JSON list of C-alpha atoms in Angstrom, two decimals:
[
{"chain": "A", "resi": 1, "resn": "MET", "atom": "CA", "xyz": [102.84, -28.67, -6.48]},
{"chain": "A", "resi": 2, "resn": "ALA", "atom": "CA", "xyz": [101.28, -26.14, -4.25]},
{"chain": "A", "resi": 3, "resn": "SER", "atom": "CA", "xyz": [100.94, -28.67, -1.64]},
{"chain": "A", "resi": 4, "resn": "ARG", "atom": "CA", "xyz": [104.41, -28.44, -0.47]},
{"chain": "A", "resi": 5, "resn": "VAL", "atom": "CA", "xyz": [106.49, -25.34, 0.58]},
{"chain": "A", "resi": 6, "resn": "PRO", "atom": "CA", "xyz": [107.78, -23.79, -2.91]},
{"chain": "A", "resi": 7, "resn": "LEU", "atom": "CA", "xyz": [111.57, -24.56, -3.39]},
{"chain": "A", "resi": 8, "resn": "VAL", "atom": "CA", "xyz": [110.85, -22.63, -6.98]},
{"chain": "A", "resi": 9, "resn": "GLY", "atom": "CA", "xyz": [109.08, -19.15, -8.13]},
{"chain": "A", "resi": 10, "resn": "ILE", "atom": "CA", "xyz": [108.02, -19.41, -11.39]},
{"chain": "A", "resi": 11, "resn": "VAL", "atom": "CA", "xyz": [106.54, -15.82, -12.47]},
{"chain": "A", "resi": 12, "resn": "MET", "atom": "CA", "xyz": [105.36, -14.55, -15.65]},
{"chain": "A", "resi": 13, "resn": "GLY", "atom": "CA", "xyz": [104.54, -11.07, -17.06]},
{"chain": "A", "resi": 14, "resn": "SER", "atom": "CA", "xyz": [100.99, -12.27, -18.82]},
{"chain": "A", "resi": 15, "resn": "ALA", "atom": "CA", "xyz": [98.71, -15.15, -18.49]},
{"chain": "A", "resi": 16, "resn": "SER", "atom": "CA", "xyz": [99.54, -15.90, -22.06]},
{"chain": "A", "resi": 17, "resn": "ASP", "atom": "CA", "xyz": [103.19, -16.66, -21.01]},
{"chain": "A", "resi": 18, "resn": "TRP", "atom": "CA", "xyz": [101.79, -20.07, -19.49]},
{"chain": "A", "resi": 19, "resn": "GLU", "atom": "CA", "xyz": [101.69, -21.66, -22.67]},
{"chain": "A", "resi": 20, "resn": "VAL", "atom": "CA", "xyz": [105.59, -21.62, -22.60]},
{"chain": "A", "resi": 21, "resn": "MET", "atom": "CA", "xyz": [106.38, -21.43, -18.78]},
{"chain": "A", "resi": 22, "resn": "ARG", "atom": "CA", "xyz": [104.32, -24.63, -18.60]},
{"chain": "A", "resi": 23, "resn": "GLU", "atom": "CA", "xyz": [106.99, -26.32, -19.77]},
{"chain": "A", "resi": 24, "resn": "ALA", "atom": "CA", "xyz": [109.22, -24.95, -16.56]},
{"chain": "A", "resi": 25, "resn": "ALA", "atom": "CA", "xyz": [106.35, -26.32, -14.24]},
{"chain": "A", "resi": 26, "resn": "LYS", "atom": "CA", "xyz": [106.08, -29.50, -15.87]},
{"chain": "A", "resi": 27, "resn": "GLN", "atom": "CA", "xyz": [110.08, -30.85, -15.78]},
{"chain": "A", "resi": 28, "resn": "LEU", "atom": "CA", "xyz": [110.00, -29.56, -11.82]},
{"chain": "A", "resi": 29, "resn": "THR", "atom": "CA", "xyz": [106.88, -31.71, -11.08]},
{"chain": "A", "resi": 30, "resn": "ASP", "atom": "CA", "xyz": [108.28, -34.74, -13.03]},
{"chain": "A", "resi": 31, "resn": "PHE", "atom": "CA", "xyz": [111.45, -34.17, -10.52]},
{"chain": "A", "resi": 32, "resn": "SER", "atom": "CA", "xyz": [108.96, -33.69, -7.82]},
{"chain": "A", "resi": 33, "resn": "VAL", "atom": "CA", "xyz": [110.59, -30.07, -7.06]},
{"chain": "A", "resi": 34, "resn": "SER", "atom": "CA", "xyz": [107.47, -28.11, -5.57]},
{"chain": "A", "resi": 35, "resn": "TYR", "atom": "CA", "xyz": [107.07, -24.39, -7.05]},
{"chain": "A", "resi": 36, "resn": "GLU", "atom": "CA", "xyz": [104.70, -21.72, -7.10]},
{"chain": "A", "resi": 37, "resn": "ALA", "atom": "CA", "xyz": [103.46, -20.24, -10.29]},
{"chain": "A", "resi": 38, "resn": "LYS", "atom": "CA", "xyz": [102.03, -16.64, -10.69]},
{"chain": "A", "resi": 39, "resn": "VAL", "atom": "CA", "xyz": [101.52, -13.73, -13.10]},
{"chain": "A", "resi": 40, "resn": "LEU", "atom": "CA", "xyz": [102.63, -10.69, -11.91]},
{"chain": "A", "resi": 41, "resn": "SER", "atom": "CA", "xyz": [103.62, -7.53, -14.20]},
{"chain": "A", "resi": 42, "resn": "ALA", "atom": "CA", "xyz": [106.96, -5.88, -13.47]},
{"chain": "A", "resi": 43, "resn": "HIS", "atom": "CA", "xyz": [105.20, -2.77, -14.97]},
{"chain": "A", "resi": 44, "resn": "ARG", "atom": "CA", "xyz": [101.65, -3.35, -14.01]},
{"chain": "A", "resi": 45, "resn": "SER", "atom": "CA", "xyz": [102.07, -4.75, -10.35]},
{"chain": "A", "resi": 46, "resn": "PRO", "atom": "CA", "xyz": [105.30, -3.76, -9.05]},
{"chain": "A", "resi": 47, "resn": "ASP", "atom": "CA", "xyz": [104.25, -3.59, -5.74]},
{"chain": "A", "resi": 48, "resn": "ALA", "atom": "CA", "xyz": [102.60, -7.17, -5.78]},
{"chain": "A", "resi": 49, "resn": "LEU", "atom": "CA", "xyz": [106.00, -8.62, -7.54]},
{"chain": "A", "resi": 50, "resn": "ALA", "atom": "CA", "xyz": [108.14, -7.10, -4.50]},
{"chain": "A", "resi": 51, "resn": "GLU", "atom": "CA", "xyz": [105.76, -8.71, -1.71]},
{"chain": "A", "resi": 52, "resn": "TRP", "atom": "CA", "xyz": [105.60, -11.80, -3.67]},
{"chain": "A", "resi": 53, "resn": "VAL", "atom": "CA", "xyz": [109.27, -12.18, -4.39]},
{"chain": "A", "resi": 54, "resn": "GLU", "atom": "CA", "xyz": [110.11, -11.04, -0.68]},
{"chain": "A", "resi": 55, "resn": "ARG", "atom": "CA", "xyz": [107.08, -13.64, 0.83]},
{"chain": "A", "resi": 56, "resn": "LEU", "atom": "CA", "xyz": [108.44, -16.61, -1.20]},
{"chain": "A", "resi": 57, "resn": "SER", "atom": "CA", "xyz": [112.06, -15.64, -0.24]},
{"chain": "A", "resi": 58, "resn": "ALA", "atom": "CA", "xyz": [111.36, -15.71, 3.54]},
{"chain": "A", "resi": 59, "resn": "GLY", "atom": "CA", "xyz": [109.15, -19.19, 2.98]},
{"chain": "A", "resi": 60, "resn": "GLY", "atom": "CA", "xyz": [112.33, -21.11, 1.75]},
{"chain": "A", "resi": 61, "resn": "VAL", "atom": "CA", "xyz": [112.33, -20.83, -1.93]},
{"chain": "A", "resi": 62, "resn": "ARG", "atom": "CA", "xyz": [115.68, -21.27, -3.35]},
{"chain": "A", "resi": 63, "resn": "CYS", "atom": "CA", "xyz": [115.52, -19.41, -7.08]},
{"chain": "A", "resi": 64, "resn": "PHE", "atom": "CA", "xyz": [112.99, -17.83, -9.37]},
{"chain": "A", "resi": 65, "resn": "ILE", "atom": "CA", "xyz": [112.70, -18.64, -12.85]},
{"chain": "A", "resi": 66, "resn": "ALA", "atom": "CA", "xyz": [111.14, -15.57, -14.86]},
{"chain": "A", "resi": 67, "resn": "GLY", "atom": "CA", "xyz": [109.21, -15.54, -18.01]},
{"chain": "A", "resi": 68, "resn": "ALA", "atom": "CA", "xyz": [109.06, -12.12, -20.02]},
{"chain": "A", "resi": 69, "resn": "GLY", "atom": "CA", "xyz": [108.58, -10.66, -23.40]},
{"chain": "A", "resi": 70, "resn": "GLY", "atom": "CA", "xyz": [109.38, -7.17, -24.91]},
{"chain": "A", "resi": 71, "resn": "ALA", "atom": "CA", "xyz": [111.33, -5.01, -22.53]},
{"chain": "A", "resi": 72, "resn": "ALA", "atom": "CA", "xyz": [111.85, -8.41, -20.31]},
{"chain": "A", "resi": 73, "resn": "HIS", "atom": "CA", "xyz": [112.11, -6.17, -17.43]},
{"chain": "A", "resi": 74, "resn": "LEU", "atom": "CA", "xyz": [110.36, -9.08, -14.93]},
{"chain": "A", "resi": 75, "resn": "ALA", "atom": "CA", "xyz": [113.73, -11.08, -14.24]},
{"chain": "A", "resi": 76, "resn": "GLY", "atom": "CA", "xyz": [115.68, -8.04, -13.65]},
{"chain": "A", "resi": 77, "resn": "VAL", "atom": "CA", "xyz": [113.51, -6.66, -11.31]},
{"chain": "A", "resi": 78, "resn": "ILE", "atom": "CA", "xyz": [113.39, -9.64, -9.34]},
{"chain": "A", "resi": 79, "resn": "ALA", "atom": "CA", "xyz": [117.29, -9.85, -9.36]},
{"chain": "A", "resi": 80, "resn": "ALA", "atom": "CA", "xyz": [117.58, -6.35, -7.55]},
{"chain": "A", "resi": 81, "resn": "LYS", "atom": "CA", "xyz": [114.81, -7.64, -5.11]},
{"chain": "A", "resi": 82, "resn": "THR", "atom": "CA", "xyz": [116.65, -11.01, -3.91]},
{"chain": "A", "resi": 83, "resn": "THR", "atom": "CA", "xyz": [120.15, -12.04, -3.96]},
{"chain": "A", "resi": 84, "resn": "LEU", "atom": "CA", "xyz": [118.65, -15.51, -5.09]},
{"chain": "A", "resi": 85, "resn": "PRO", "atom": "CA", "xyz": [119.35, -16.91, -8.39]},
{"chain": "A", "resi": 86, "resn": "VAL", "atom": "CA", "xyz": [116.95, -15.92, -10.88]},
{"chain": "A", "resi": 87, "resn": "LEU", "atom": "CA", "xyz": [116.57, -17.52, -14.80]},
{"chain": "A", "resi": 88, "resn": "GLY", "atom": "CA", "xyz": [115.60, -15.42, -17.45]},
{"chain": "A", "resi": 89, "resn": "VAL", "atom": "CA", "xyz": [113.07, -16.97, -19.88]},
{"chain": "A", "resi": 90, "resn": "PRO", "atom": "CA", "xyz": [112.69, -14.97, -23.06]},
{"chain": "A", "resi": 91, "resn": "MET", "atom": "CA", "xyz": [109.29, -14.78, -24.08]},
{"chain": "A", "resi": 92, "resn": "PRO", "atom": "CA", "xyz": [108.70, -15.62, -27.96]},
{"chain": "A", "resi": 93, "resn": "SER", "atom": "CA", "xyz": [107.28, -11.96, -29.10]},
{"chain": "A", "resi": 94, "resn": "LYS", "atom": "CA", "xyz": [104.77, -10.89, -32.17]},
{"chain": "A", "resi": 95, "resn": "TYR", "atom": "CA", "xyz": [106.99, -8.62, -33.56]},
{"chain": "A", "resi": 96, "resn": "LEU", "atom": "CA", "xyz": [110.79, -9.91, -33.39]},
{"chain": "A", "resi": 97, "resn": "HIS", "atom": "CA", "xyz": [110.11, -13.38, -32.19]},
{"chain": "A", "resi": 98, "resn": "GLY", "atom": "CA", "xyz": [111.52, -12.96, -29.05]},
{"chain": "A", "resi": 99, "resn": "LEU", "atom": "CA", "xyz": [114.74, -11.59, -29.84]},
{"chain": "A", "resi": 100, "resn": "ASP", "atom": "CA", "xyz": [114.00, -8.27, -27.89]},
{"chain": "A", "resi": 101, "resn": "SER", "atom": "CA", "xyz": [113.16, -10.57, -24.78]},
{"chain": "A", "resi": 102, "resn": "LEU", "atom": "CA", "xyz": [116.67, -12.14, -25.12]},
{"chain": "A", "resi": 103, "resn": "LEU", "atom": "CA", "xyz": [118.38, -9.16, -25.52]},
{"chain": "A", "resi": 104, "resn": "SER", "atom": "CA", "xyz": [116.96, -7.09, -22.47]},
{"chain": "A", "resi": 105, "resn": "ILE", "atom": "CA", "xyz": [117.64, -10.20, -20.31]},
{"chain": "A", "resi": 106, "resn": "VAL", "atom": "CA", "xyz": [120.98, -10.81, -21.13]},
{"chain": "A", "resi": 107, "resn": "GLN", "atom": "CA", "xyz": [122.20, -7.38, -21.18]},
{"chain": "A", "resi": 108, "resn": "MET", "atom": "CA", "xyz": [121.86, -6.87, -17.38]},
{"chain": "A", "resi": 109, "resn": "PRO", "atom": "CA", "xyz": [124.09, -4.64, -15.55]},
{"chain": "A", "resi": 110, "resn": "LYS", "atom": "CA", "xyz": [127.06, -5.73, -13.86]},
{"chain": "A", "resi": 111, "resn": "GLY", "atom": "CA", "xyz": [125.95, -6.49, -10.12]},
{"chain": "A", "resi": 112, "resn": "ILE", "atom": "CA", "xyz": [122.34, -7.59, -10.94]},
{"chain": "A", "resi": 113, "resn": "PRO", "atom": "CA", "xyz": [122.74, -11.32, -12.48]},
{"chain": "A", "resi": 114, "resn": "VAL", "atom": "CA", "xyz": [120.40, -13.14, -14.31]},
{"chain": "A", "resi": 115, "resn": "ALA", "atom": "CA", "xyz": [121.08, -16.32, -16.18]},
{"chain": "A", "resi": 116, "resn": "THR", "atom": "CA", "xyz": [119.64, -16.28, -19.53]},
{"chain": "A", "resi": 117, "resn": "PHE", "atom": "CA", "xyz": [117.82, -19.36, -21.21]},
{"chain": "A", "resi": 118, "resn": "ALA", "atom": "CA", "xyz": [116.97, -19.65, -24.82]},
{"chain": "A", "resi": 119, "resn": "ILE", "atom": "CA", "xyz": [113.99, -18.30, -25.98]},
{"chain": "A", "resi": 120, "resn": "GLY", "atom": "CA", "xyz": [110.61, -20.20, -25.72]},
{"chain": "A", "resi": 121, "resn": "LEU", "atom": "CA", "xyz": [109.73, -23.58, -25.16]},
{"chain": "A", "resi": 122, "resn": "ALA", "atom": "CA", "xyz": [113.23, -24.93, -24.77]},
{"chain": "A", "resi": 123, "resn": "GLY", "atom": "CA", "xyz": [114.60, -21.84, -22.45]},
{"chain": "A", "resi": 124, "resn": "ALA", "atom": "CA", "xyz": [111.62, -22.89, -20.09]},
{"chain": "A", "resi": 125, "resn": "ALA", "atom": "CA", "xyz": [112.44, -26.59, -20.15]},
{"chain": "A", "resi": 126, "resn": "ASN", "atom": "CA", "xyz": [116.18, -25.79, -19.97]},
{"chain": "A", "resi": 127, "resn": "ALA", "atom": "CA", "xyz": [115.75, -23.51, -16.98]},
{"chain": "A", "resi": 128, "resn": "ALA", "atom": "CA", "xyz": [113.91, -26.03, -14.86]},
{"chain": "A", "resi": 129, "resn": "LEU", "atom": "CA", "xyz": [116.12, -28.63, -15.74]},
{"chain": "A", "resi": 130, "resn": "PHE", "atom": "CA", "xyz": [119.09, -26.06, -14.60]},
{"chain": "A", "resi": 131, "resn": "VAL", "atom": "CA", "xyz": [117.38, -25.62, -11.34]},
{"chain": "A", "resi": 132, "resn": "VAL", "atom": "CA", "xyz": [117.13, -29.25, -10.59]},
{"chain": "A", "resi": 133, "resn": "ALA", "atom": "CA", "xyz": [121.04, -29.84, -11.28]},
{"chain": "A", "resi": 134, "resn": "MET", "atom": "CA", "xyz": [121.71, -27.08, -8.38]},
{"chain": "A", "resi": 135, "resn": "PHE", "atom": "CA", "xyz": [119.45, -28.72, -6.47]},
{"chain": "A", "resi": 136, "resn": "ALA", "atom": "CA", "xyz": [120.81, -32.29, -7.14]},
{"chain": "A", "resi": 137, "resn": "ASN", "atom": "CA", "xyz": [124.36, -31.04, -6.11]},
{"chain": "A", "resi": 138, "resn": "GLU", "atom": "CA", "xyz": [122.88, -31.33, -2.37]},
{"chain": "A", "resi": 139, "resn": "ASP", "atom": "CA", "xyz": [120.23, -34.07, -2.97]},
{"chain": "A", "resi": 140, "resn": "ALA", "atom": "CA", "xyz": [121.43, -37.41, -3.96]},
{"chain": "A", "resi": 141, "resn": "ALA", "atom": "CA", "xyz": [118.22, -38.69, -4.77]},
{"chain": "A", "resi": 142, "resn": "LEU", "atom": "CA", "xyz": [117.48, -35.71, -6.92]},
{"chain": "A", "resi": 143, "resn": "ARG", "atom": "CA", "xyz": [120.67, -36.77, -8.97]},
{"chain": "A", "resi": 144, "resn": "THR", "atom": "CA", "xyz": [119.95, -40.49, -9.44]},
{"chain": "A", "resi": 145, "resn": "ARG", "atom": "CA", "xyz": [116.77, -39.10, -11.12]},
{"chain": "A", "resi": 146, "resn": "LEU", "atom": "CA", "xyz": [118.41, -36.70, -13.22]},
{"chain": "A", "resi": 147, "resn": "GLU", "atom": "CA", "xyz": [121.00, -39.10, -14.26]},
{"chain": "A", "resi": 148, "resn": "ALA", "atom": "CA", "xyz": [118.16, -41.41, -14.94]},
{"chain": "A", "resi": 149, "resn": "TYR", "atom": "CA", "xyz": [116.64, -39.21, -16.93]},
{"chain": "A", "resi": 150, "resn": "ARG", "atom": "CA", "xyz": [119.85, -38.16, -18.98]},
{"chain": "A", "resi": 151, "resn": "ALA", "atom": "CA", "xyz": [120.48, -41.81, -19.69]},
{"chain": "A", "resi": 152, "resn": "ARG", "atom": "CA", "xyz": [117.01, -41.89, -20.60]},
{"chain": "A", "resi": 153, "resn": "GLN", "atom": "CA", "xyz": [117.93, -38.87, -23.38]},
{"chain": "A", "resi": 154, "resn": "THR", "atom": "CA", "xyz": [121.09, -40.57, -24.23]},
{"chain": "A", "resi": 155, "resn": "GLU", "atom": "CA", "xyz": [119.13, -44.24, -25.44]},
{"chain": "A", "resi": 156, "resn": "ALA", "atom": "CA", "xyz": [116.49, -41.85, -27.23]},
{"chain": "A", "resi": 157, "resn": "ALA", "atom": "CA", "xyz": [118.89, -40.26, -29.46]},
{"chain": "A", "resi": 158, "resn": "ARG", "atom": "CA", "xyz": [120.67, -43.68, -29.84]},
{"chain": "A", "resi": 159, "resn": "ALA", "atom": "CA", "xyz": [117.11, -45.40, -31.32]},
{"chain": "A", "resi": 160, "resn": "MET", "atom": "CA", "xyz": [116.79, -42.51, -33.48]},
{"chain": "A", "resi": 161, "resn": "THR", "atom": "CA", "xyz": [117.02, -43.48, -37.40]},
{"chain": "A", "resi": 162, "resn": "ALA", "atom": "CA", "xyz": [116.45, -41.24, -40.37]},
{"chain": "A", "resi": 163, "resn": "ASP", "atom": "CA", "xyz": [115.72, -42.29, -43.76]},
{"chain": "A", "resi": 164, "resn": "LEU", "atom": "CA", "xyz": [118.89, -40.44, -45.56]},
{"chain": "A", "resi": 165, "resn": "LYS", "atom": "CA", "xyz": [118.38, -41.77, -48.93]}
]
């Protein structure tokens, strides 16, 4: 979705995080919400991260989705650099399976909020769907597409069967 001015910045601390964060990009693409995705580390490239956040904020981005693992400082650093909403997606990790990432993001200090989602793929998808829901408050066409999506989910759930024998 790089052809339009991005409304969402998707950032991850490592290229390997794209496997998870691709799900956020997919959801945004499915709803025609433009985004820019970037790999930037809060620790290895803090100046580049700050410049990117500033550039996107000045260019019309309305929120950021940050996927981070381990110490998971990425979402917090972004939240410290902007007043725009920041949505944190904890990455699964080798030893603690993402619990470390979750606890790091969810424990932001008072005054620097980061919305925290589930670990991994579900968190990435839900962060993007949360963005869609936020934007749908001001965009009737997007609201209609979101309502249709939810209706399809309901129908799929109703159609589920299981052999309970």
